[in-house]
Structures are given as structure tokens and as C-alpha cells.
XYZ file of N, CA and C in Angstrom:
747
model
N 69.895 102.006 -73.128
C 70.544 100.732 -73.015
C 70.709 100.688 -74.549
N 71.903 99.331 -74.593
C 72.709 99.034 -75.969
C 71.274 98.570 -76.768
N 71.790 99.266 -77.913
C 70.732 98.889 -78.684
C 70.358 97.317 -79.435
N 71.387 97.015 -78.784
C 71.708 95.340 -79.242
C 71.308 94.654 -77.992
N 70.579 95.459 -77.061
C 69.889 94.558 -75.811
C 68.667 93.783 -76.366
N 68.555 92.481 -76.267
C 67.475 91.828 -76.142
C 66.595 91.852 -75.325
N 65.531 92.488 -75.300
C 64.782 92.465 -73.782
C 64.190 90.885 -73.477
N 63.566 90.592 -72.493
C 63.121 89.192 -72.530
C 61.775 89.654 -70.998
N 60.389 89.553 -71.944
C 59.520 89.523 -71.181
C 59.057 88.173 -70.904
N 58.873 88.233 -69.314
C 58.267 86.963 -68.827
C 56.468 86.804 -68.420
N 55.830 85.848 -69.003
C 54.473 85.691 -69.112
C 54.578 85.158 -67.718
N 53.558 85.373 -66.714
C 53.216 84.801 -65.766
C 51.922 84.062 -65.562
N 51.297 83.807 -66.545
C 49.830 83.605 -66.766
C 49.698 82.246 -66.266
N 50.784 81.318 -66.466
C 50.280 80.278 -65.673
C 50.788 79.778 -64.477
N 51.194 80.655 -63.821
C 51.111 80.834 -62.084
C 50.148 80.818 -61.887
N 49.104 81.497 -62.424
C 47.580 81.961 -61.948
C 47.154 81.377 -62.300
N 47.451 80.072 -63.267
C 46.245 78.359 -63.691
C 46.555 77.456 -62.826
N 48.259 77.277 -62.042
C 47.674 76.849 -61.057
C 47.424 77.309 -59.888
N 47.369 78.076 -59.455
C 46.374 79.303 -58.549
C 44.847 78.406 -58.627
N 44.268 79.026 -60.106
C 43.124 78.575 -60.234
C 42.674 77.311 -60.147
N 43.745 76.427 -60.540
C 42.710 74.972 -60.148
C 42.352 74.778 -59.228
N 43.087 74.729 -57.991
C 42.528 74.770 -56.209
C 41.936 75.825 -56.088
N 42.134 77.017 -56.467
C 41.446 78.064 -55.679
C 41.993 78.639 -55.143
N 42.201 79.825 -54.123
C 42.786 80.121 -52.841
C 43.596 81.534 -53.438
N 44.762 81.744 -52.927
C 45.570 82.697 -53.094
C 47.147 82.493 -53.748
N 47.486 81.326 -53.688
C 48.543 80.640 -53.907
C 48.700 79.421 -55.048
N 49.623 79.523 -56.088
C 50.651 80.271 -56.246
C 50.450 82.122 -56.425
N 51.038 82.508 -56.157
C 50.772 84.387 -56.161
C 51.419 84.720 -57.879
N 50.743 84.803 -58.941
C 51.751 85.584 -60.051
C 52.319 86.763 -59.653
N 51.377 87.286 -59.033
C 52.204 88.853 -58.653
C 53.716 88.627 -57.766
N 53.945 87.816 -57.120
C 54.839 87.554 -56.724
C 55.964 86.780 -57.385
N 55.609 86.021 -58.313
C 56.149 85.366 -59.621
C 56.633 86.654 -60.488
N 55.870 87.565 -60.641
C 56.308 88.490 -61.520
C 57.448 89.748 -60.657
N 57.528 89.857 -59.915
C 58.604 90.445 -58.667
C 59.984 89.672 -58.720
N 59.398 88.062 -58.812
C 60.632 87.538 -58.470
C 61.554 87.111 -60.022
N 60.752 87.743 -61.081
C 61.467 87.589 -62.235
C 62.007 89.013 -62.618
N 61.325 89.993 -62.202
C 62.086 91.445 -62.496
C 63.564 91.228 -61.663
N 63.615 90.373 -60.482
C 64.645 90.592 -59.791
C 65.774 89.504 -60.602
N 65.285 88.437 -61.743
C 66.024 87.735 -62.460
C 66.250 88.101 -63.361
N 66.334 89.458 -63.654
C 66.507 90.000 -64.853
C 65.598 90.259 -66.289
N 64.333 89.880 -65.778
C 63.366 89.944 -66.828
C 63.312 91.795 -67.129
N 63.074 92.269 -68.099
C 63.000 93.569 -68.817
C 61.592 93.700 -68.785
N 60.606 92.917 -68.631
C 59.512 92.901 -68.413
C 57.983 92.161 -68.170
N 56.739 92.117 -68.097
C 56.039 91.222 -67.484
C 55.374 91.573 -68.580
N 54.864 89.985 -68.780
C 53.425 89.862 -69.502
C 52.189 89.288 -68.736
N 50.606 89.586 -68.936
C 49.558 89.053 -68.329
C 48.598 89.147 -69.434
N 47.949 88.230 -69.904
C 47.008 87.834 -70.529
C 45.586 88.106 -69.435
N 44.738 88.842 -69.809
C 43.539 88.959 -69.241
C 42.666 88.610 -70.084
N 42.203 87.105 -69.979
C 41.022 86.488 -70.763
C 39.727 87.119 -70.219
N 38.830 86.772 -71.240
C 37.381 87.192 -71.144
C 37.002 86.267 -69.919
N 37.344 84.926 -70.317
C 36.840 84.045 -69.232
C 37.943 83.886 -67.617
N 38.416 84.889 -67.767
C 39.513 84.894 -66.396
C 40.133 83.877 -66.442
N 40.667 82.771 -66.993
C 40.588 81.235 -66.441
C 42.308 81.710 -66.178
N 42.771 82.433 -66.106
C 44.247 82.328 -65.233
C 44.611 83.675 -64.374
N 44.718 84.371 -65.573
C 44.842 86.281 -64.557
C 43.629 86.841 -63.955
N 43.587 87.573 -63.366
C 42.131 88.098 -62.845
C 42.407 89.698 -62.612
N 41.030 90.681 -62.741
C 41.577 91.876 -62.462
C 42.074 92.329 -61.794
N 42.071 91.451 -60.195
C 42.911 91.839 -58.925
C 44.326 91.503 -59.354
N 44.848 90.385 -59.822
C 46.277 90.704 -60.373
C 46.789 91.558 -61.401
N 45.720 92.046 -62.396
C 46.298 93.441 -62.925
C 46.521 94.497 -62.086
N 45.469 94.802 -60.933
C 45.412 95.793 -60.370
C 46.381 95.623 -59.602
N 47.211 94.891 -59.163
C 48.407 94.718 -58.058
C 49.626 94.676 -58.830
N 49.384 94.445 -60.176
C 50.766 94.310 -61.381
C 51.053 96.118 -61.276
N 50.466 96.618 -61.663
C 50.096 97.800 -62.180
C 50.805 98.580 -60.760
N 50.547 98.298 -59.932
C 50.892 98.766 -58.513
C 52.035 98.729 -57.844
N 52.640 97.373 -58.366
C 53.568 96.841 -57.900
C 55.344 96.750 -58.345
N 55.205 96.375 -59.977
C 55.926 96.457 -60.632
C 56.871 97.569 -60.816
N 57.876 97.293 -61.184
C 59.057 98.709 -61.496
C 59.480 98.224 -63.159
N 59.342 97.423 -63.654
C 59.338 96.682 -65.364
C 57.997 96.915 -65.900
N 58.174 97.351 -67.060
C 57.008 97.893 -67.878
C 56.282 96.343 -67.919
N 54.579 96.647 -67.889
C 53.679 95.394 -68.235
C 53.137 95.855 -69.435
N 53.420 94.072 -69.809
C 52.672 93.973 -71.254
C 51.343 93.249 -71.297
N 49.922 94.574 -71.584
C 48.674 93.599 -71.189
C 48.732 93.041 -72.431
N 48.191 91.842 -72.147
C 47.595 91.385 -73.587
C 46.403 91.159 -73.283
N 45.700 91.181 -74.572
C 44.298 91.654 -74.348
C 43.506 91.181 -75.737
N 42.253 90.614 -75.837
C 41.426 90.487 -76.905
C 40.849 91.802 -77.473
N 40.367 92.479 -78.393
C 39.902 93.432 -78.891
C 38.663 93.633 -78.701
N 38.110 93.876 -77.331
C 36.944 93.997 -77.126
C 36.823 95.155 -76.138
N 35.574 95.458 -76.460
C 35.022 96.582 -75.334
C 35.651 97.035 -74.123
N 35.265 95.486 -73.638
C 35.505 94.890 -72.195
C 37.091 95.745 -71.831
N 37.717 94.735 -72.869
C 39.148 95.015 -72.193
C 40.219 96.167 -72.139
N 39.093 96.824 -73.650
C 39.523 98.195 -74.124
C 39.384 99.191 -72.498
N 38.334 99.393 -72.222
C 37.859 99.914 -70.820
C 38.958 99.654 -69.827
N 39.213 98.612 -69.844
C 40.313 98.117 -68.792
C 41.809 98.505 -68.717
N 42.193 98.577 -69.992
C 44.076 99.018 -70.624
C 43.408 100.904 -70.362
N 42.309 101.504 -70.625
C 42.371 102.456 -70.719
C 42.497 103.108 -69.348
N 41.795 102.367 -68.282
C 41.868 102.421 -67.264
C 42.842 102.779 -66.390
N 43.629 101.759 -66.716
C 45.438 101.359 -66.379
C 46.432 101.872 -66.899
N 45.972 102.291 -68.410
C 46.957 102.476 -69.250
C 48.578 101.869 -68.921
N 48.845 100.541 -69.310
C 50.269 99.934 -68.855
C 50.968 100.182 -69.986
N 52.401 100.383 -69.862
C 53.125 100.853 -70.745
C 52.657 100.084 -71.866
N 52.364 98.668 -72.331
C 52.403 98.158 -73.645
C 50.763 97.580 -73.692
N 50.203 97.354 -74.476
C 48.973 96.876 -75.092
C 49.354 95.586 -76.343
N 49.406 94.374 -76.090
C 49.321 93.297 -76.841
C 48.152 92.830 -77.257
N 47.357 93.305 -78.625
C 46.327 92.759 -78.802
C 46.279 91.321 -79.548
N 45.747 90.207 -78.841
C 46.102 88.944 -79.487
C 44.723 88.585 -79.822
N 44.306 87.400 -80.483
C 43.163 86.788 -80.909
C 42.611 85.772 -79.799
N 41.681 85.277 -79.321
C 41.009 84.635 -78.222
C 39.883 83.893 -78.509
N 39.560 82.560 -78.273
C 38.687 82.118 -78.515
C 38.421 80.895 -77.096
N 37.234 81.160 -76.442
C 37.175 80.436 -75.068
C 37.228 78.864 -75.244
N 37.541 78.247 -76.738
C 37.892 76.743 -76.368
C 39.047 76.752 -76.265
N 39.985 77.385 -76.770
C 41.643 76.854 -77.028
C 42.349 76.784 -75.897
N 43.167 76.348 -75.461
C 43.785 75.872 -74.653
C 44.836 76.884 -74.147
N 45.398 77.649 -75.479
C 46.252 78.691 -75.669
C 46.510 79.416 -76.935
N 46.725 80.648 -77.000
C 46.665 81.502 -78.393
C 47.122 80.498 -79.201
N 45.953 80.236 -80.266
C 46.774 79.102 -80.990
C 47.277 80.141 -82.476
N 46.795 81.068 -83.021
C 47.643 81.389 -84.076
C 47.795 83.139 -84.113
N 47.898 83.986 -84.774
C 47.906 85.383 -84.877
C 47.069 85.697 -85.482
N 46.491 87.177 -84.667
C 45.605 88.449 -85.489
C 45.350 88.121 -86.594
N 43.996 88.036 -87.275
C 43.743 88.473 -88.361
C 43.260 89.993 -88.534
N 44.859 90.566 -88.733
C 44.675 92.464 -89.322
C 44.358 92.729 -90.299
N 44.525 91.924 -91.473
C 44.019 92.327 -93.083
C 42.479 92.088 -92.887
N 41.989 91.284 -92.217
C 40.641 90.998 -92.395
C 39.604 91.879 -91.518
N 40.724 92.442 -90.621
C 39.458 93.218 -89.897
C 40.419 94.732 -89.607
N 41.048 95.130 -90.572
C 41.869 96.463 -90.399
C 40.889 97.487 -90.100
N 39.800 98.116 -90.800
C 39.466 99.004 -90.386
C 38.693 98.782 -88.657
N 37.821 97.929 -88.214
C 37.761 97.841 -86.879
C 38.967 97.812 -85.671
N 40.030 97.032 -86.160
C 41.351 97.344 -85.527
C 41.761 98.811 -85.611
N 42.145 99.206 -86.664
C 42.385 100.826 -86.365
C 41.617 101.750 -85.567
N 40.500 101.409 -85.742
C 39.888 102.575 -84.779
C 39.626 102.106 -83.028
N 39.695 100.800 -83.140
C 39.823 99.917 -81.824
C 41.411 100.496 -80.988
N 42.376 100.535 -81.716
C 43.795 100.983 -80.984
C 43.680 102.236 -81.200
N 43.428 103.107 -81.662
C 43.272 104.732 -81.395
C 43.449 105.313 -80.032
N 42.039 104.913 -79.415
C 42.298 105.735 -77.939
C 43.266 104.937 -77.193
N 44.109 103.827 -77.598
C 45.115 103.545 -76.541
C 46.276 103.786 -77.118
N 46.288 104.114 -78.407
C 47.800 105.305 -78.797
C 47.463 106.366 -77.534
N 46.600 106.707 -77.998
C 46.143 108.606 -77.852
C 46.565 108.423 -75.808
N 45.796 107.171 -75.173
C 46.144 107.126 -73.848
C 47.895 106.949 -73.516
N 48.478 106.914 -74.445
C 50.064 106.714 -74.067
C 50.345 105.153 -74.192
N 49.666 104.290 -74.539
C 50.028 102.899 -74.309
C 50.794 102.534 -75.428
N 52.238 102.095 -75.856
C 52.660 101.305 -76.808
C 52.035 100.242 -77.749
N 51.341 100.194 -78.644
C 50.381 98.746 -79.092
C 51.093 97.458 -79.840
N 51.037 97.082 -79.223
C 51.499 95.729 -80.297
C 50.587 94.786 -80.987
N 51.137 94.302 -81.877
C 49.895 93.264 -82.677
C 50.559 91.885 -83.035
N 50.064 90.974 -82.102
C 50.223 89.329 -82.228
C 49.998 88.849 -83.622
N 50.874 88.546 -84.373
C 50.442 88.069 -85.649
C 51.361 86.655 -86.726
N 50.968 86.255 -87.385
C 51.402 85.387 -88.064
C 52.527 86.143 -88.759
N 53.930 85.032 -89.066
C 54.860 85.911 -90.064
C 54.352 85.859 -91.590
N 54.214 86.870 -91.391
C 53.288 86.903 -93.289
C 53.005 88.244 -93.557
N 53.578 88.564 -94.598
C 53.431 89.933 -95.319
C 52.313 90.718 -95.336
N 51.012 90.028 -95.646
C 50.058 90.981 -95.588
C 49.245 90.812 -93.918
N 49.719 90.528 -93.286
C 49.219 90.880 -91.843
C 50.384 92.009 -91.051
N 51.549 91.720 -91.379
C 52.405 92.751 -91.419
C 52.471 94.101 -91.923
N 52.246 94.484 -93.025
C 51.307 95.750 -93.788
C 50.256 95.966 -93.170
N 49.402 95.190 -93.120
C 48.169 95.924 -92.026
C 48.382 96.455 -91.203
N 49.220 95.576 -89.846
C 49.255 95.870 -88.622
C 50.303 97.331 -88.578
N 51.120 97.740 -89.979
C 51.510 99.056 -89.997
C 50.817 100.151 -90.628
N 49.594 100.001 -91.291
C 48.952 100.576 -91.752
C 47.833 101.383 -90.579
N 47.640 100.214 -89.457
C 46.310 100.805 -88.577
C 47.349 101.716 -87.402
N 48.575 101.413 -87.229
C 48.948 102.279 -86.946
C 49.785 101.648 -85.391
N 49.774 100.831 -85.467
C 50.394 99.728 -84.332
C 52.119 100.459 -84.265
N 52.451 100.033 -83.228
C 54.109 100.586 -83.069
C 54.988 99.371 -83.239
N 54.449 98.213 -82.964
C 54.969 96.723 -82.174
C 54.510 95.962 -83.271
N 54.943 94.851 -83.609
C 54.348 93.821 -83.880
C 55.171 92.392 -82.990
N 54.474 91.740 -82.721
C 55.335 90.184 -82.162
C 54.607 88.917 -83.268
N 55.711 88.291 -83.401
C 55.338 87.345 -84.543
C 55.427 86.054 -83.681
N 54.353 85.156 -83.837
C 54.369 84.214 -83.404
C 55.346 83.000 -83.834
N 55.704 82.544 -82.652
C 56.779 81.503 -82.957
C 56.639 80.119 -82.803
N 54.981 79.880 -82.148
C 54.314 78.556 -82.534
C 54.593 77.291 -83.273
N 54.499 77.638 -84.698
C 54.843 76.767 -85.702
C 56.255 76.295 -85.963
N 56.836 76.968 -85.428
C 58.582 76.990 -85.717
C 58.663 75.789 -84.408
N 58.407 76.297 -83.242
C 58.388 75.594 -82.222
C 57.955 74.189 -82.098
N 56.632 74.214 -82.487
C 56.446 72.815 -82.553
C 56.580 72.054 -83.417
N 57.139 72.647 -84.914
C 58.220 71.589 -85.853
C 59.346 70.971 -85.249
N 59.851 71.675 -84.255
C 61.075 71.480 -83.607
C 60.960 70.317 -82.733
N 59.806 70.500 -81.717
C 59.206 69.334 -80.604
C 59.025 68.206 -81.136
N 58.022 68.143 -82.507
C 57.866 66.975 -83.247
C 58.415 66.608 -84.266
N 59.986 67.136 -84.265
C 60.683 66.291 -85.053
C 60.862 66.680 -86.747
N 59.962 67.588 -86.907
C 59.863 67.961 -88.411
C 60.958 68.874 -88.718
N 61.772 68.902 -89.106
C 63.167 69.540 -89.210
C 63.100 70.607 -90.425
N 62.986 69.913 -91.354
C 62.522 70.620 -92.713
C 61.439 71.992 -92.448
N 60.355 71.672 -92.139
C 59.396 72.320 -91.862
C 60.148 73.674 -90.883
N 60.827 73.173 -89.816
C 61.235 73.792 -88.651
C 61.994 74.854 -89.486
N 62.796 74.555 -90.131
C 63.834 75.286 -90.847
C 63.279 76.217 -91.747
N 62.289 75.822 -92.089
C 61.474 76.628 -93.260
C 60.388 77.852 -92.483
N 60.156 77.570 -91.701
C 59.283 78.421 -90.491
C 60.438 79.387 -89.934
N 61.302 78.680 -89.482
C 62.461 79.851 -89.219
C 63.073 80.802 -89.978
N 63.149 80.548 -91.243
C 63.398 80.925 -92.275
C 62.585 82.391 -92.595
N 61.584 82.156 -92.708
C 60.063 82.798 -92.475
C 60.896 83.894 -91.480
N 60.966 83.540 -90.402
C 60.523 84.520 -88.876
C 61.606 85.307 -89.467
N 62.726 85.032 -89.803
C 63.636 86.089 -90.362
C 63.455 87.262 -91.164
N 63.335 86.358 -92.244
C 62.592 87.364 -93.026
C 61.812 87.994 -92.753
N 60.667 88.184 -92.408
C 59.498 88.840 -91.665
C 59.868 90.182 -90.428
N 61.004 89.338 -89.736
C 61.791 90.354 -88.852
C 62.210 91.341 -89.683
N 62.874 90.955 -90.844
C 63.265 92.115 -91.803
C 62.639 92.858 -92.222
N 61.579 92.219 -92.910
C 60.588 93.137 -93.583
C 59.925 94.432 -92.285
N 59.293 93.398 -91.595
C 58.487 94.788 -90.820
C 59.900 95.953 -90.247
N 60.810 95.394 -89.784
C 61.746 96.389 -89.293
C 61.974 97.776 -90.462
N 61.772 97.250 -91.490
C 62.388 97.717 -92.232
C 60.934 98.949 -92.811
N 60.011 98.592 -92.328
C 58.841 99.276 -92.866
C 58.476 100.011 -91.140
N 59.410 99.948 -90.399
C 59.703 100.927 -89.292
C 59.072 100.257 -87.968
N 58.886 99.532 -88.238
C 58.046 98.577 -86.952
C 58.961 97.976 -85.960
N 58.506 97.849 -84.786
C 59.293 97.439 -83.538
C 59.082 95.942 -83.402
N 59.833 94.815 -83.587
C 59.748 93.278 -83.726
C 60.188 92.955 -82.500
N 58.881 91.834 -82.268
C 59.195 91.136 -80.789
C 58.757 89.643 -81.537
N 59.079 88.787 -80.717
C 58.473 87.060 -81.010
C 58.070 86.622 -79.777
N 57.234 85.124 -79.927
C 57.222 84.609 -78.626
C 56.056 83.668 -78.998
N 56.065 82.400 -78.352
C 54.899 81.778 -78.327
C 55.698 80.627 -78.272
N 56.254 79.198 -77.061
C 56.572 78.151 -77.500
C 57.874 78.245 -77.180
N 58.357 79.157 -76.736
C 59.978 79.257 -76.999
C 60.500 78.367 -75.515
N 61.756 77.770 -76.397
C 62.280 76.911 -75.046
C 63.852 77.032 -74.682
N 64.052 76.579 -74.181
C 65.771 76.660 -74.037
C 66.512 75.971 -75.597
N 65.881 74.848 -75.667
C 66.337 74.365 -77.289
C 66.154 75.489 -78.542
N 64.686 76.243 -78.578
C 64.270 77.226 -79.647
C 64.997 78.229 -80.049
N 65.218 79.129 -78.780
C 65.375 80.498 -78.475
C 66.489 80.983 -79.369
N 67.599 80.554 -79.268
C 68.550 80.687 -79.554
C 68.774 81.331 -81.000
N 68.443 80.581 -82.290
C 68.131 80.945 -84.151
C 67.234 82.191 -83.755
N 66.005 82.307 -82.704
C 65.485 83.853 -82.908
C 65.940 84.541 -82.105
N 66.546 84.574 -80.824
C 67.140 85.607 -80.242
C 68.280 86.386 -81.226
N 68.670 85.599 -82.368
C 70.058 85.851 -83.074
C 69.564 86.886 -84.154
N 68.485 86.618 -84.398
C 67.907 87.743 -85.432
C 67.990 89.414 -85.002
N 68.502 89.905 -85.480
C 68.969 91.737 -85.563
C 68.060 92.383 -85.358
N 66.607 92.444 -85.634
C 65.489 93.136 -86.205
C 65.006 92.643 -84.484
N 65.040 91.815 -84.282
C 64.045 91.374 -82.854
C 64.753 91.791 -81.644
N 63.583 92.566 -80.990
C 63.971 93.650 -79.799
C 63.686 92.832 -78.497
N 62.417 91.897 -78.500
C 61.999 91.466 -77.276
C 61.683 90.089 -77.617
N 61.739 89.507 -76.932
C 61.011 87.444 -76.552
C 60.220 87.803 -75.405
N 58.930 87.548 -75.704
C 58.249 86.867 -74.324
C 58.307 85.506 -74.162
N 57.716 85.089 -73.336
C 58.365 83.750 -72.906
C 57.569 83.628 -71.789
N 56.675 82.304 -71.421
C 56.112 82.165 -70.390
C 55.893 80.560 -70.189
N 55.126 79.765 -70.627
C 54.567 78.402 -70.032
C 56.176 77.762 -69.914
N 56.599 77.741 -70.775
C 57.974 76.773 -70.553
C 58.583 77.409 -69.369
N 59.156 78.899 -69.026
C 59.801 79.261 -67.837
C 59.008 78.529 -66.800
N 57.630 78.775 -66.675
C 56.977 78.556 -65.427
C 57.055 76.926 -65.184
N 57.039 75.977 -66.328
C 57.152 74.582 -66.085
C 58.485 74.153 -65.612
N 59.762 75.484 -66.201
C 61.010 74.678 -65.846
C 61.262 75.538 -64.290
N 60.369 76.253 -64.026
C 60.750 76.636 -62.507
C 60.339 75.545 -61.469
N 59.605 74.694 -62.120
C 59.147 73.596 -60.808
C 60.322 72.482 -60.595
N 61.459 72.169 -61.295
C 62.580 71.962 -61.540
C 63.981 72.536 -61.045
N 63.793 73.878 -61.065
C 64.761 74.699 -60.525
C 64.963 76.100 -60.015
N 63.791 76.067 -59.722
C 63.084 77.189 -59.453
C 62.992 78.328 -60.509
N 62.386 79.650 -60.280
C 62.084 80.465 -60.874
C 63.387 81.459 -61.873
N 63.882 81.970 -60.655
C 65.459 82.647 -60.853
C 66.157 82.062 -61.594
N 66.396 80.772 -61.379
C 67.445 79.979 -62.325
C 67.108 79.655 -63.178
N 65.597 79.488 -63.651
C 65.377 79.201 -64.915
C 65.237 80.070 -66.075
N 64.664 81.851 -65.717
C 65.123 82.694 -65.903
C 66.290 83.359 -66.296
N 67.156 82.773 -65.340
C 68.691 83.070 -65.734
C 69.394 82.589 -66.975
N 69.052 80.967 -67.212
C 69.301 80.177 -67.877
C 68.754 80.886 -69.411
N 67.871 81.401 -69.649
C 67.051 81.756 -70.337
C 67.527 83.004 -70.962
N 68.018 83.872 -70.395
C 68.352 85.276 -70.323
C 70.146 84.870 -70.973
N 70.791 83.438 -70.513
C 72.115 83.350 -71.089
C 71.724 83.054 -71.992
N 71.136 82.087 -72.697
C 70.996 81.725 -73.857
C 70.690 82.790 -74.977
N 69.792 83.756 -74.373
C 69.522 85.112 -75.402
C 70.594 85.371 -75.702
N 71.621 85.808 -74.366
C 72.535 86.898 -74.726
C 73.440 86.308 -75.517
N 73.887 85.231 -75.562
C 75.196 83.938 -76.022
C 74.466 83.948 -77.819
N 73.453 84.172 -78.130
C 72.781 84.131 -79.248
C 72.919 85.434 -80.222
N 72.686 86.415 -78.986
C 73.092 88.112 -79.753
C 74.112 88.435 -79.964
N 75.020 87.502 -78.852
C 76.364 87.991 -78.954
C 77.610 87.600 -80.467
N 76.597 86.139 -81.156
C 77.225 85.644 -82.002
C 77.446 86.295 -83.335
């Protein structure tokens, strides 16, 4: 595949959120993943939380069995999640911070403070053949720590940039975007593969997609919400178009 191709990972967590709000079997996040695959997603992201508030163990089993594109398995750095990842050995494992009281992942992982613990945690995952990604803020210290512990990939948290745009704080938005660009370059120069995600929409995706060092964007909540109005496949197709147009500039 062209080195300039920007991959799109579609996060299906919130299909499961809707299912779990009522119980039962529908809507099925695995069906959503297969539709996303048909619509041009390069991978599927699913976060198995400790409290199982959306994605379930059964969902992960079915995704591993049925997907043709890679699964990016988001998880906290716990023994339980490590054991599940080692049992399935998905293409990629993304280590994220997790708090029971948060509605969504609110920030990047504190790698610099937990460097020794995380280095030992990810070693068996790497040995099993999983690509290990670390979800972090666009910060020099966190990027350097992720590199030192042996992560192959970082995913930069774009939430502050997206929130500033949504709230009309445009100077702050522009500063956040500048930081994301600079840290993408810095991480790439260290030899890390750079991904980005969290809160991206049609209005905010293009500037991030234009960074040449970024190889993958992971987008979920917005696409699932937009699917209510236009359908999942058209929603993904429009995001794909915007990413490709930005990359071609």
C-alpha cells in the first residue's frame, strides 16, 4: 500500500453502548464492524473496559473470528486485560488510561510516571506478536517514555484540539493543532509510528489528516452518531473522502 495512505480505524464501542442501554442483542457492534470494513475502514477499534459498559468479551471473540481487517484492541494496563489480549493476540493492542467514573477516555496515559511498570506490562504482548500502541498526550516527556518502554506506536490524543474547536476557543485550538503537528514530527523522528484520535469530526479531521507523519486516525463516537442520520457506510465514506482530500494537499 502507498506509504502516504492514511488509515482509518473505526471505533465501534458506541454501537455497543446503544445495545447495552436496553439490553438484548441489537444493535450488534460486530455487524457494524463488518459494515465499516465494507465501507473502507482499514481497521476496527474496540475498547474492552473493566466494567464492560459497552464492548463485551463475546464481542471481542466474534470480532477476532469474523474480521478481515486488523483489530485494534484498546485496554487498560491490568492483568485481566493482558490475559485476554494474550489469549486472542489481536493485530494491535492500544494501552489507554481508564477510570470507572469517566464517560469517555479523558486524557492520555501517564507513561513517564509509570515507565517501569508499563515496560514490563507490554513486553509479553510484544513477544506474542501484538503491535503495542500507547495512547498519550502530545507531550515530549510522554513520547520519549513511550519510546523507551518499547512501544512501536503512539496514538496522540486529539480531544483538547477538538474541544477547543467545538467551544469556539480558536486561539487555543490553533495552539493545540500546532502542538499535535510538532509532536507528530518528534515521535516520527524517534522511529515511532504515529496515530491520532479522540473527538475528531468532519470539521476537525482535515488538519490532523494533513500531517504527513500521521499514519492512522481512529474515529468512533462521531461516526456512530452521524450514522443515525445518513447511515454508517455513507458516514464512513464521507470521513474517508475528507481524510484523502487533506492528505492529497
